[in-house]
CSV table of C-alpha atoms and ligand atoms in Angstrom, one decimal:
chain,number,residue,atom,x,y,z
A,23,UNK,CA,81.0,-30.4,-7.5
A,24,UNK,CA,80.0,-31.5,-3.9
A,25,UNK,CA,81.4,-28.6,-2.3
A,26,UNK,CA,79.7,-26.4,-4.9
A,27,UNK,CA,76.4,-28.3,-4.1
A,28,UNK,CA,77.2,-27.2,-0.9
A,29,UNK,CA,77.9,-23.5,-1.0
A,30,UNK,CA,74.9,-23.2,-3.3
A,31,UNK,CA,72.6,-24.4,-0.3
A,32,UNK,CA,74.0,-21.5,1.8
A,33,UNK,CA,76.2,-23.5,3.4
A,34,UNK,CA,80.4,-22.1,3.9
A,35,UNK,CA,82.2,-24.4,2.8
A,36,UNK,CA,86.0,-24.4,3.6
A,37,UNK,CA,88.4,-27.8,3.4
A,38,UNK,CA,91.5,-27.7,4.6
A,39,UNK,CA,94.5,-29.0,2.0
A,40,UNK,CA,92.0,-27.7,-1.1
A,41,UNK,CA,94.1,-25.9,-3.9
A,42,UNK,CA,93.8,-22.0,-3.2
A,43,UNK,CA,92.1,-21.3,-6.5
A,44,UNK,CA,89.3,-23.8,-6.0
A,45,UNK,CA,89.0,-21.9,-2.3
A,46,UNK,CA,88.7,-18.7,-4.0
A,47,UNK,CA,86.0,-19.7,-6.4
A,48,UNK,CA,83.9,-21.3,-3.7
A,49,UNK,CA,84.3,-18.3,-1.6
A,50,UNK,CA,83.0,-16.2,-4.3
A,51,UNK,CA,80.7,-18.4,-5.5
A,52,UNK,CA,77.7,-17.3,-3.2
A,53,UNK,CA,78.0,-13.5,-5.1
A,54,UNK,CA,78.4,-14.8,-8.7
A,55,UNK,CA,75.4,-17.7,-8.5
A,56,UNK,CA,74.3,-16.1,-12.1
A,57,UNK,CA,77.5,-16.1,-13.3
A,58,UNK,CA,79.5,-18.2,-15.8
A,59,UNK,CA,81.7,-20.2,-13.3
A,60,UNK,CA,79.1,-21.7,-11.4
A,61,UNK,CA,75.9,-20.4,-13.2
A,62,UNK,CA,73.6,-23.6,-13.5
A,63,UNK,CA,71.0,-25.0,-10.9
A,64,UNK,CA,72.9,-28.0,-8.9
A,65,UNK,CA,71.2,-31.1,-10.8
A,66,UNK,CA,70.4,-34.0,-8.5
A,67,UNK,CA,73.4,-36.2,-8.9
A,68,UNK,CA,75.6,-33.5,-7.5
A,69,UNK,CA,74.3,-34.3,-4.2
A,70,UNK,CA,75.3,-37.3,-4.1
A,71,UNK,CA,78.9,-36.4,-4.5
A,72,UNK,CA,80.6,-36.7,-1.2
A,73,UNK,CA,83.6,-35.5,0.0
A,74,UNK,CA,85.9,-37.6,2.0
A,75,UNK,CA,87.8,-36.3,5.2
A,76,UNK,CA,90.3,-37.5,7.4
A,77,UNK,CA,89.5,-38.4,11.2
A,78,UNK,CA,91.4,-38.1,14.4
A,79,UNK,CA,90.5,-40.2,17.2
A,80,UNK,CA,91.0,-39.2,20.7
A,81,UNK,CA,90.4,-42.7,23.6
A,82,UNK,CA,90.0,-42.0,27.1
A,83,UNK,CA,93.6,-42.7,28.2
A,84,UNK,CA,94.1,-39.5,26.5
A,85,UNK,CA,96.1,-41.5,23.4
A,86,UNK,CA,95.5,-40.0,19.6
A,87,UNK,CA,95.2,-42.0,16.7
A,88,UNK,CA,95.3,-40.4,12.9
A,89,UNK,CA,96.2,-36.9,11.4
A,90,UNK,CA,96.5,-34.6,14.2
A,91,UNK,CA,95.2,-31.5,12.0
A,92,UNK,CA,92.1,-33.8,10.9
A,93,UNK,CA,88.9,-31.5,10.1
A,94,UNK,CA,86.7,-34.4,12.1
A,95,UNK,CA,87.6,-35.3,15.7
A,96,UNK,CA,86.2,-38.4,17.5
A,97,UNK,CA,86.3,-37.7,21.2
A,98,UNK,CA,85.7,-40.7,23.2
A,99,UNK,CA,86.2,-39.3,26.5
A,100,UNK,CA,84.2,-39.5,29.3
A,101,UNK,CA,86.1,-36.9,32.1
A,102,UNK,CA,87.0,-33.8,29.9
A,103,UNK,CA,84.9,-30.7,30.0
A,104,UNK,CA,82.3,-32.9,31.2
A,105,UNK,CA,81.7,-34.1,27.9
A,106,UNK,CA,81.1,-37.3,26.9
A,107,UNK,CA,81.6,-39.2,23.7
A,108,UNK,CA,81.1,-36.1,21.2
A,109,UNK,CA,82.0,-35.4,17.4
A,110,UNK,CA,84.3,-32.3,16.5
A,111,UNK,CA,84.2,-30.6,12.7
A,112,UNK,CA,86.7,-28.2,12.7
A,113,UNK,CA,86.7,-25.4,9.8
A,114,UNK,CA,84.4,-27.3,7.7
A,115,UNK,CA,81.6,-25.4,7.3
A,116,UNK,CA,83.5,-22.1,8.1
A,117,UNK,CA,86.7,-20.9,7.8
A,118,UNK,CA,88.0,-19.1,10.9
A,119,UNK,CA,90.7,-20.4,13.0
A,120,UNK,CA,89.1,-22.1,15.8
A,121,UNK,CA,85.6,-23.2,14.5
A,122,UNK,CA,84.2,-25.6,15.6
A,123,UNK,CA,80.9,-27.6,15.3
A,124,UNK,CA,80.0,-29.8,17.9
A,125,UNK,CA,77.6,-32.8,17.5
A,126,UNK,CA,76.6,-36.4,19.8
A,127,UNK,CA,78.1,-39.5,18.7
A,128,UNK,CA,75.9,-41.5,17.5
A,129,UNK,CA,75.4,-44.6,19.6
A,130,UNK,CA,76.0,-46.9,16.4
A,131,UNK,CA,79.9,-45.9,16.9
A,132,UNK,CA,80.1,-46.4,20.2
A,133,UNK,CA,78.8,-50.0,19.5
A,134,UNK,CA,81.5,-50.5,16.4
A,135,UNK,CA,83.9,-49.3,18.7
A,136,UNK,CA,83.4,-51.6,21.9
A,137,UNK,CA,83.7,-54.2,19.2
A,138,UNK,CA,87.1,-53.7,18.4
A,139,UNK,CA,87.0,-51.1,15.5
A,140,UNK,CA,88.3,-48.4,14.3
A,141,UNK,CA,86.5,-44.5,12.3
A,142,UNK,CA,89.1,-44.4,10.0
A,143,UNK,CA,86.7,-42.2,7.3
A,144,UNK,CA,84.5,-39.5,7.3
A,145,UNK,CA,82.3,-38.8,4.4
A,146,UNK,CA,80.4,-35.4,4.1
A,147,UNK,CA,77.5,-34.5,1.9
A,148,UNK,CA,73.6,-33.8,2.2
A,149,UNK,CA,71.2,-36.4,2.8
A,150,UNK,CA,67.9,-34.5,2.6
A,151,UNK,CA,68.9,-31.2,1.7
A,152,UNK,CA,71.3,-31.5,5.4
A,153,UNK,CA,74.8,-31.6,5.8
A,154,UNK,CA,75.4,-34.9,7.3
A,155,UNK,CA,78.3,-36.4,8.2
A,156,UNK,CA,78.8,-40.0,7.8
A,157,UNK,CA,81.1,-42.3,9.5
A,158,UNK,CA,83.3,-45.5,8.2
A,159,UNK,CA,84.3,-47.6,10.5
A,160,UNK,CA,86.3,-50.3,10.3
A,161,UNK,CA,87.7,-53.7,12.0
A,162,UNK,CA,90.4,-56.3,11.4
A,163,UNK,CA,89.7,-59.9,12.4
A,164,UNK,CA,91.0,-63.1,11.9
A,165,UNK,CA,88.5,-65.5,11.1
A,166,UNK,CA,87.7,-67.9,13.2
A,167,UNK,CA,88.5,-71.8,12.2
A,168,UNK,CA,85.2,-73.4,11.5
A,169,UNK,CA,83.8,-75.7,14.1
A,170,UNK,CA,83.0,-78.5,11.2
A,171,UNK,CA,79.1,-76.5,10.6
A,172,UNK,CA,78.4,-75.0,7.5
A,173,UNK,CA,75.4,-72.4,7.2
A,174,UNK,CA,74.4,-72.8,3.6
A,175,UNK,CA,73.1,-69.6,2.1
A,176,UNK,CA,70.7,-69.7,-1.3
A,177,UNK,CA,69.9,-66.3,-2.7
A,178,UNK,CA,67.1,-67.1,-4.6
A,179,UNK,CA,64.2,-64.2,-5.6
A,180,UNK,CA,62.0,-63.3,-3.1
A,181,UNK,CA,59.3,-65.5,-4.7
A,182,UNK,CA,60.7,-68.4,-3.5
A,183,UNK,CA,62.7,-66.7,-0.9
A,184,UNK,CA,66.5,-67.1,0.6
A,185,UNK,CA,67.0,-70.8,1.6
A,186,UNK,CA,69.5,-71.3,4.2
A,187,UNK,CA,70.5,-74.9,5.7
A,188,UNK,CA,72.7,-76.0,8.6
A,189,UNK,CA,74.8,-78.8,8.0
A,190,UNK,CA,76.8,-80.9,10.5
A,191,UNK,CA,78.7,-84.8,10.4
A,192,UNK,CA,77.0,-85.0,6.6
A,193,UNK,CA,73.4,-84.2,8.4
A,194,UNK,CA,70.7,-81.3,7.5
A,195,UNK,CA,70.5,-79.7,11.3
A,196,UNK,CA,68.1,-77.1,9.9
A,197,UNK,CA,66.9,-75.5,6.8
A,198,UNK,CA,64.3,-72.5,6.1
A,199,UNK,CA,63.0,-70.0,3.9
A,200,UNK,CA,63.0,-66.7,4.4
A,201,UNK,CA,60.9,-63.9,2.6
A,202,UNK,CA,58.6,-60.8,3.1
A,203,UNK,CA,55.0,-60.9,3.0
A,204,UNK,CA,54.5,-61.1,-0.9
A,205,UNK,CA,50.4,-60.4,-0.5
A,206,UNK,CA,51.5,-57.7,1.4
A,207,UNK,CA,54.0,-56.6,-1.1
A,208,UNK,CA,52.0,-57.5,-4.5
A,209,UNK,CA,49.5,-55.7,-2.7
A,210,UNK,CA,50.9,-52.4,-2.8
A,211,UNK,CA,52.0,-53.1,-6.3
A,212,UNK,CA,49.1,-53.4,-7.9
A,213,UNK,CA,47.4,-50.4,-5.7
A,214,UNK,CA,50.5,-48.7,-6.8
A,215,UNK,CA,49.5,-49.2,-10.7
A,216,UNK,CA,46.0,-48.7,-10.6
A,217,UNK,CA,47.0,-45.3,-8.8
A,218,UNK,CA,49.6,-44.4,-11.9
A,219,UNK,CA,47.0,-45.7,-14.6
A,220,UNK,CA,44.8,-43.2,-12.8
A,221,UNK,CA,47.2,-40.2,-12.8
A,222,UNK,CA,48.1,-41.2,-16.7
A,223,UNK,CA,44.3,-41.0,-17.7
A,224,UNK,CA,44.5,-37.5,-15.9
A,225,UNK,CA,47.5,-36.2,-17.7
A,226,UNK,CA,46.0,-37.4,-21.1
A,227,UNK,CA,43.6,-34.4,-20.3
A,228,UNK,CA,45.4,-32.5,-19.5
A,229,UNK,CA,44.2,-32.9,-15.1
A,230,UNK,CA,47.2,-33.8,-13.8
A,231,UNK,CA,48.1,-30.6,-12.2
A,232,UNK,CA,45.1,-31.0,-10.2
A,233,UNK,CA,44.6,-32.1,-6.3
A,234,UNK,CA,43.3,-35.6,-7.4
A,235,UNK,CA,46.0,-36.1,-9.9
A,236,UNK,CA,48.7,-34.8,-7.3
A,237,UNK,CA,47.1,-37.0,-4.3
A,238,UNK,CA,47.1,-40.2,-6.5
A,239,UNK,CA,50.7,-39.2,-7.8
A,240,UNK,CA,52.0,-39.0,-4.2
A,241,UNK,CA,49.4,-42.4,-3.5
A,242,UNK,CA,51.6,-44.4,-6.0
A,243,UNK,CA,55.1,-43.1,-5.7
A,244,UNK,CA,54.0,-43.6,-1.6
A,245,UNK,CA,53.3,-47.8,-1.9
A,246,UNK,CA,56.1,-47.9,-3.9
A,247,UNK,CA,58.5,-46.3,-2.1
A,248,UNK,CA,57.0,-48.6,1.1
A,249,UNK,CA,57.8,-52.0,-1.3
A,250,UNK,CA,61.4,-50.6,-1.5
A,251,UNK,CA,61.7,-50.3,2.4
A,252,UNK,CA,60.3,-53.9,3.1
A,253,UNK,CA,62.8,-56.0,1.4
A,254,UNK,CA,65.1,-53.3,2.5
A,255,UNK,CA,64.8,-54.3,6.1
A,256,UNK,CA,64.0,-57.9,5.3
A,257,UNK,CA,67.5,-57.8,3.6
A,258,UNK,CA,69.5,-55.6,7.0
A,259,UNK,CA,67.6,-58.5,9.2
A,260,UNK,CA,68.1,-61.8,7.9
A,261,UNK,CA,71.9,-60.9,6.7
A,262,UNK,CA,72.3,-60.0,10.5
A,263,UNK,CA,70.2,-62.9,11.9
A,264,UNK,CA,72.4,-65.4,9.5
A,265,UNK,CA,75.5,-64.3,10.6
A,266,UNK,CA,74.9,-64.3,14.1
A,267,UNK,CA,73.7,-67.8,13.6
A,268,UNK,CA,77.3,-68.7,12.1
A,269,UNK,CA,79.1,-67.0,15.2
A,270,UNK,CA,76.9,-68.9,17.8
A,271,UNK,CA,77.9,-72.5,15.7
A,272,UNK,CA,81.2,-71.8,14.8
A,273,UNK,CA,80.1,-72.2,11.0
A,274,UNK,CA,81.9,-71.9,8.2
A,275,UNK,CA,79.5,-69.6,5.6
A,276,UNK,CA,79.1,-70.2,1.8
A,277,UNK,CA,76.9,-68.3,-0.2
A,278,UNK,CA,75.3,-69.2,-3.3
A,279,UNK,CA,74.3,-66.2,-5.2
A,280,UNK,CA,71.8,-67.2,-7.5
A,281,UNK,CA,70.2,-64.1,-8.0
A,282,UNK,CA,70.9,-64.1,-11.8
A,283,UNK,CA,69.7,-68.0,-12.0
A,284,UNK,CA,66.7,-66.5,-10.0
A,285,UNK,CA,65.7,-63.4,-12.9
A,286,UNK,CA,66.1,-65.6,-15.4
A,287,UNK,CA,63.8,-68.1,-13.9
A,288,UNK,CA,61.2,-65.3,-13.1
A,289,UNK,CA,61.5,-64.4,-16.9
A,290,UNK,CA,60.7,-67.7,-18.2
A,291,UNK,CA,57.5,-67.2,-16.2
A,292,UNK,CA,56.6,-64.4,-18.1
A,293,UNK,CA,56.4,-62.1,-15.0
A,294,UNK,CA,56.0,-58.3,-15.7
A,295,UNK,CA,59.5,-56.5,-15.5
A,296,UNK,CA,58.0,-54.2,-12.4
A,297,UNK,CA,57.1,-57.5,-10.5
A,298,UNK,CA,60.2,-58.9,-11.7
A,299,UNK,CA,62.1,-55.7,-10.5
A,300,UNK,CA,60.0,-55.8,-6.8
A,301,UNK,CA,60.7,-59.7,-6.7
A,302,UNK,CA,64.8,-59.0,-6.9
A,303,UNK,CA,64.6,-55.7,-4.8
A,304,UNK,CA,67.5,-55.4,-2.6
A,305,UNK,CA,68.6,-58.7,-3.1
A,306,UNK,CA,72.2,-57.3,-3.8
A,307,UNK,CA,71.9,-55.4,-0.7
A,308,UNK,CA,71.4,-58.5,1.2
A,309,UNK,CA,74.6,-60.1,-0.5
A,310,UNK,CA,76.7,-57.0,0.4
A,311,UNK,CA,76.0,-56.8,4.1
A,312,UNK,CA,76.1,-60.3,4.7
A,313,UNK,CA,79.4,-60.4,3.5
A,314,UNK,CA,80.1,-57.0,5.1
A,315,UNK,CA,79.0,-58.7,8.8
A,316,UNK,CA,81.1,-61.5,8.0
A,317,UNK,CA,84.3,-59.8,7.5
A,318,UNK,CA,83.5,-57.2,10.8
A,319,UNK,CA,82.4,-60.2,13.3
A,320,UNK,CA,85.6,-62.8,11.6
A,321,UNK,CA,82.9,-65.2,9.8
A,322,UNK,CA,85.0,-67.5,7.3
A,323,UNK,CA,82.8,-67.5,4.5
A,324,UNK,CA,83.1,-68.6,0.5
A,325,UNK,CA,80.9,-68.0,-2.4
A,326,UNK,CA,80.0,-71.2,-4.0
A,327,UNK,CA,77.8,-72.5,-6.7
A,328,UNK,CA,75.5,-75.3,-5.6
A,329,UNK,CA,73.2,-76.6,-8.2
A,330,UNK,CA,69.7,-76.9,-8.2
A,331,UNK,CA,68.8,-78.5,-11.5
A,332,UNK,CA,71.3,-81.5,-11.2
A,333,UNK,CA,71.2,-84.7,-9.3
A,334,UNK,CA,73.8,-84.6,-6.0
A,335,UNK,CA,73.5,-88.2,-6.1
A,336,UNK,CA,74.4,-89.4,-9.7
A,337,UNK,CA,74.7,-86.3,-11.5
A,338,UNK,CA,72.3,-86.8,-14.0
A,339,UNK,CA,70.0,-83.8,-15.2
A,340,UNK,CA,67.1,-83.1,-12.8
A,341,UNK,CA,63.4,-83.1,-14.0
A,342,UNK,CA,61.1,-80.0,-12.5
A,343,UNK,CA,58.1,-81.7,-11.6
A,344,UNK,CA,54.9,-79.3,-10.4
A,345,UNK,CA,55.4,-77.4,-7.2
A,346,UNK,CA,58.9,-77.4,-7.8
A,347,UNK,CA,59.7,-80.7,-6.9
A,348,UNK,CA,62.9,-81.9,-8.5
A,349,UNK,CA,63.6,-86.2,-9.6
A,350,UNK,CA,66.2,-88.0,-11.1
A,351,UNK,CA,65.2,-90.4,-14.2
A,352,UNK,CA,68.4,-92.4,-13.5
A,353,UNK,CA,68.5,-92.6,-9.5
A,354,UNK,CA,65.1,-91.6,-8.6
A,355,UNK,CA,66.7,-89.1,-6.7
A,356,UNK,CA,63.5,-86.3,-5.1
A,357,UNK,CA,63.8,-83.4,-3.8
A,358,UNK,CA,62.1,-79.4,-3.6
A,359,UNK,CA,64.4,-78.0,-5.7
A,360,UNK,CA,65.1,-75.5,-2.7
A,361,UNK,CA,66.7,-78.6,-1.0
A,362,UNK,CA,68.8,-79.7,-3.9
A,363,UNK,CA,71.7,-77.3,-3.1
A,364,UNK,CA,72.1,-78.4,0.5
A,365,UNK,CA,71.9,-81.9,-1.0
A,366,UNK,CA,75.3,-80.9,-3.4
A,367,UNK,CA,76.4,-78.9,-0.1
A,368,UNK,CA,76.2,-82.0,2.0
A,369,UNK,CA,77.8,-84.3,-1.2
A,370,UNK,CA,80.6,-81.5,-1.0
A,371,UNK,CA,81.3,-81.7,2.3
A,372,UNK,CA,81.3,-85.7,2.1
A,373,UNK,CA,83.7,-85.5,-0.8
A,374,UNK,CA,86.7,-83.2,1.0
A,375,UNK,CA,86.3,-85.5,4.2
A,376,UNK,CA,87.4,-88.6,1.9
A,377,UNK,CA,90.1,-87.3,0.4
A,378,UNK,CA,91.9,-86.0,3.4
B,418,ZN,ZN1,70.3,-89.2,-9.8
């Protein structure tokens, strides 16, 4: 279906090692786009359907590494043809011996591969109506022993934001919150609705069509396509920033992944579902590439649940006070409940030092 997708945006598509007959029908696929075999418009799904292909990778020192009759060639030399660094397809795209596309390496791979990695994958498919070519690098490290710091990761909504603590010899070191600008974001929300409960009242007579109803369309889908790309980033940068804060302390990570804990909470406050939907945007995103930046830069890291709602100091159920303030009945234990996992982190930490 991707390959379809891709002959029926004019592009030829050949892959080497597909069966003949597929071969045949995309070849003739172009003449026949009314007919039977391939007959329907592409729907939207079909571009994201990407087809994997196999990589050779040529060093400096001349030395290969993968299948020598791989469609996509990494060169990574510096002296031949005056070339430097450049991407090969070979047949992809067209199928006479020899072909060859040529395109710059981007300078993302260079970096992966000055760290120690290795573009074992290539992916192809269209990413705005392109063909694009995406690479998959990849890296094998051995963790580093942890230095006796633990970076303590909450994933909480970003109401309250992601809590992170350092903790050293049974000691807090350093703790913070970390979210977008909500005004900023709550901002565009609402703009966002008032725009959409604008282009409704159009369509209701029938208006929609018209340059107002097509301005405000764009207006809304525009803010809320900018909400998306905020906690986007916000997600990239702090999983980036917190694992380069475990390198520089030797740290072992642990990540408490609330987010769950975090919707139901928002629930319970009777949020609207699109506020609760912008509060836990990307939030799995963030989860994913910290523990993708862990395993490439050899970050020991754990996922471990650290409770909010209990005491860490007698285990007795914690009252919510206003402002989020947690206490203890029994101990008089006090805490923002933000704090109360690095309390159980610290308690944790206290706990394995005894019994060893
Ligand atoms: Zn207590």
């Amino acid at each position: 279906m991707g390959l379809t997708n891709l002959a029926y945006r004019d592009f030829e598509v050949w892959v080497l090692d597909i069966p003949k007959t597929i071969q045949y029908q995309l070849y003739n696929f172009k003449n026949y786009t009314k007919s039977l075999v391939f007959g329907t418009t592409p729907k939207r799904w079909f571009a994201r359907t990407w087809v994997p292909l196999k990589v050779l990778r040529i060093y400096s020192d001349g030395s290969m590494k993968g299948d020598r009759g791989a469609p996509v060639v990494l060169e990574f030399r510096s002296d031949v043809d005056f070339k430097r660094n450049i991407i090969r397809l070979r047949q992809v795209c067209k199928n006479e011996p020899r072909y060859v596309v040529e395109l710059p390496m981007p300078k993302w791979v260079i970096e992966r591969i000055k760290e120690g990695g290795d573009v074992k994958y290539a992916m192809i498919g269209l990413k705005n109506n392109e063909l694009y070519l995406a690479l998959v690098a990849e890296r094998e490290v051995e963790p580093y022993q942890p230095s006796g710091y633990r970076l303590v990761v909450d994933v909480n909504s970003w109401r309250y934001g992601i809590a992170w603590g350092l903790i050293h010899n049974g000691q807090l070191v350093s703790f913070k919150q970390e979210k977008p600008n909500l005004n900023v974001l709550l901002t565009l929300y609402y703009q966002a609705v008032k725009r959409g409960r604008k282009h409704g009242a159009l369509m209701r007579i029938g208006l929609h069509h018209t340059t107002q109803g097509k301005r405000l369309r764009r207006q809304a889908k525009a803010r809320r396509g900018k909400i998306y790309r905020v906690t986007r980033d916000k997600a990239y940068f702090l999983a980036s920033k917190l694992v380069r804060k475990a390198l520089k302390y030797k740290a072992l990570l642990v990540i408490d992944d609330m987010t769950e804990e975090s919707r139901r909470e928002l629930l319970e406050e009777r949020l609207p579902p699109d506020v609760i939907k912008l509060l836990m945007s990307n939030l799995r995103r963030f989860v994913r590439q910290l523990e993708t930046l862990a395993q490439w830069y050899g970050v020991p890291y754990e996922f471990k649940r650290l409770p909010s709602t209990i005491c860490p100091v007698c285990e007795h159920k914690l009252t919510q006070l206003p402002g989020r303030i947690m206490v203890c009945e029994n101990c008089g234990f006090k805490a923002p409940r933000d704090l109360v996992p690095m309390y159980w982190a610290i308690k944790i930490e206290n706990t394995r030092s005894q019994t060893y």
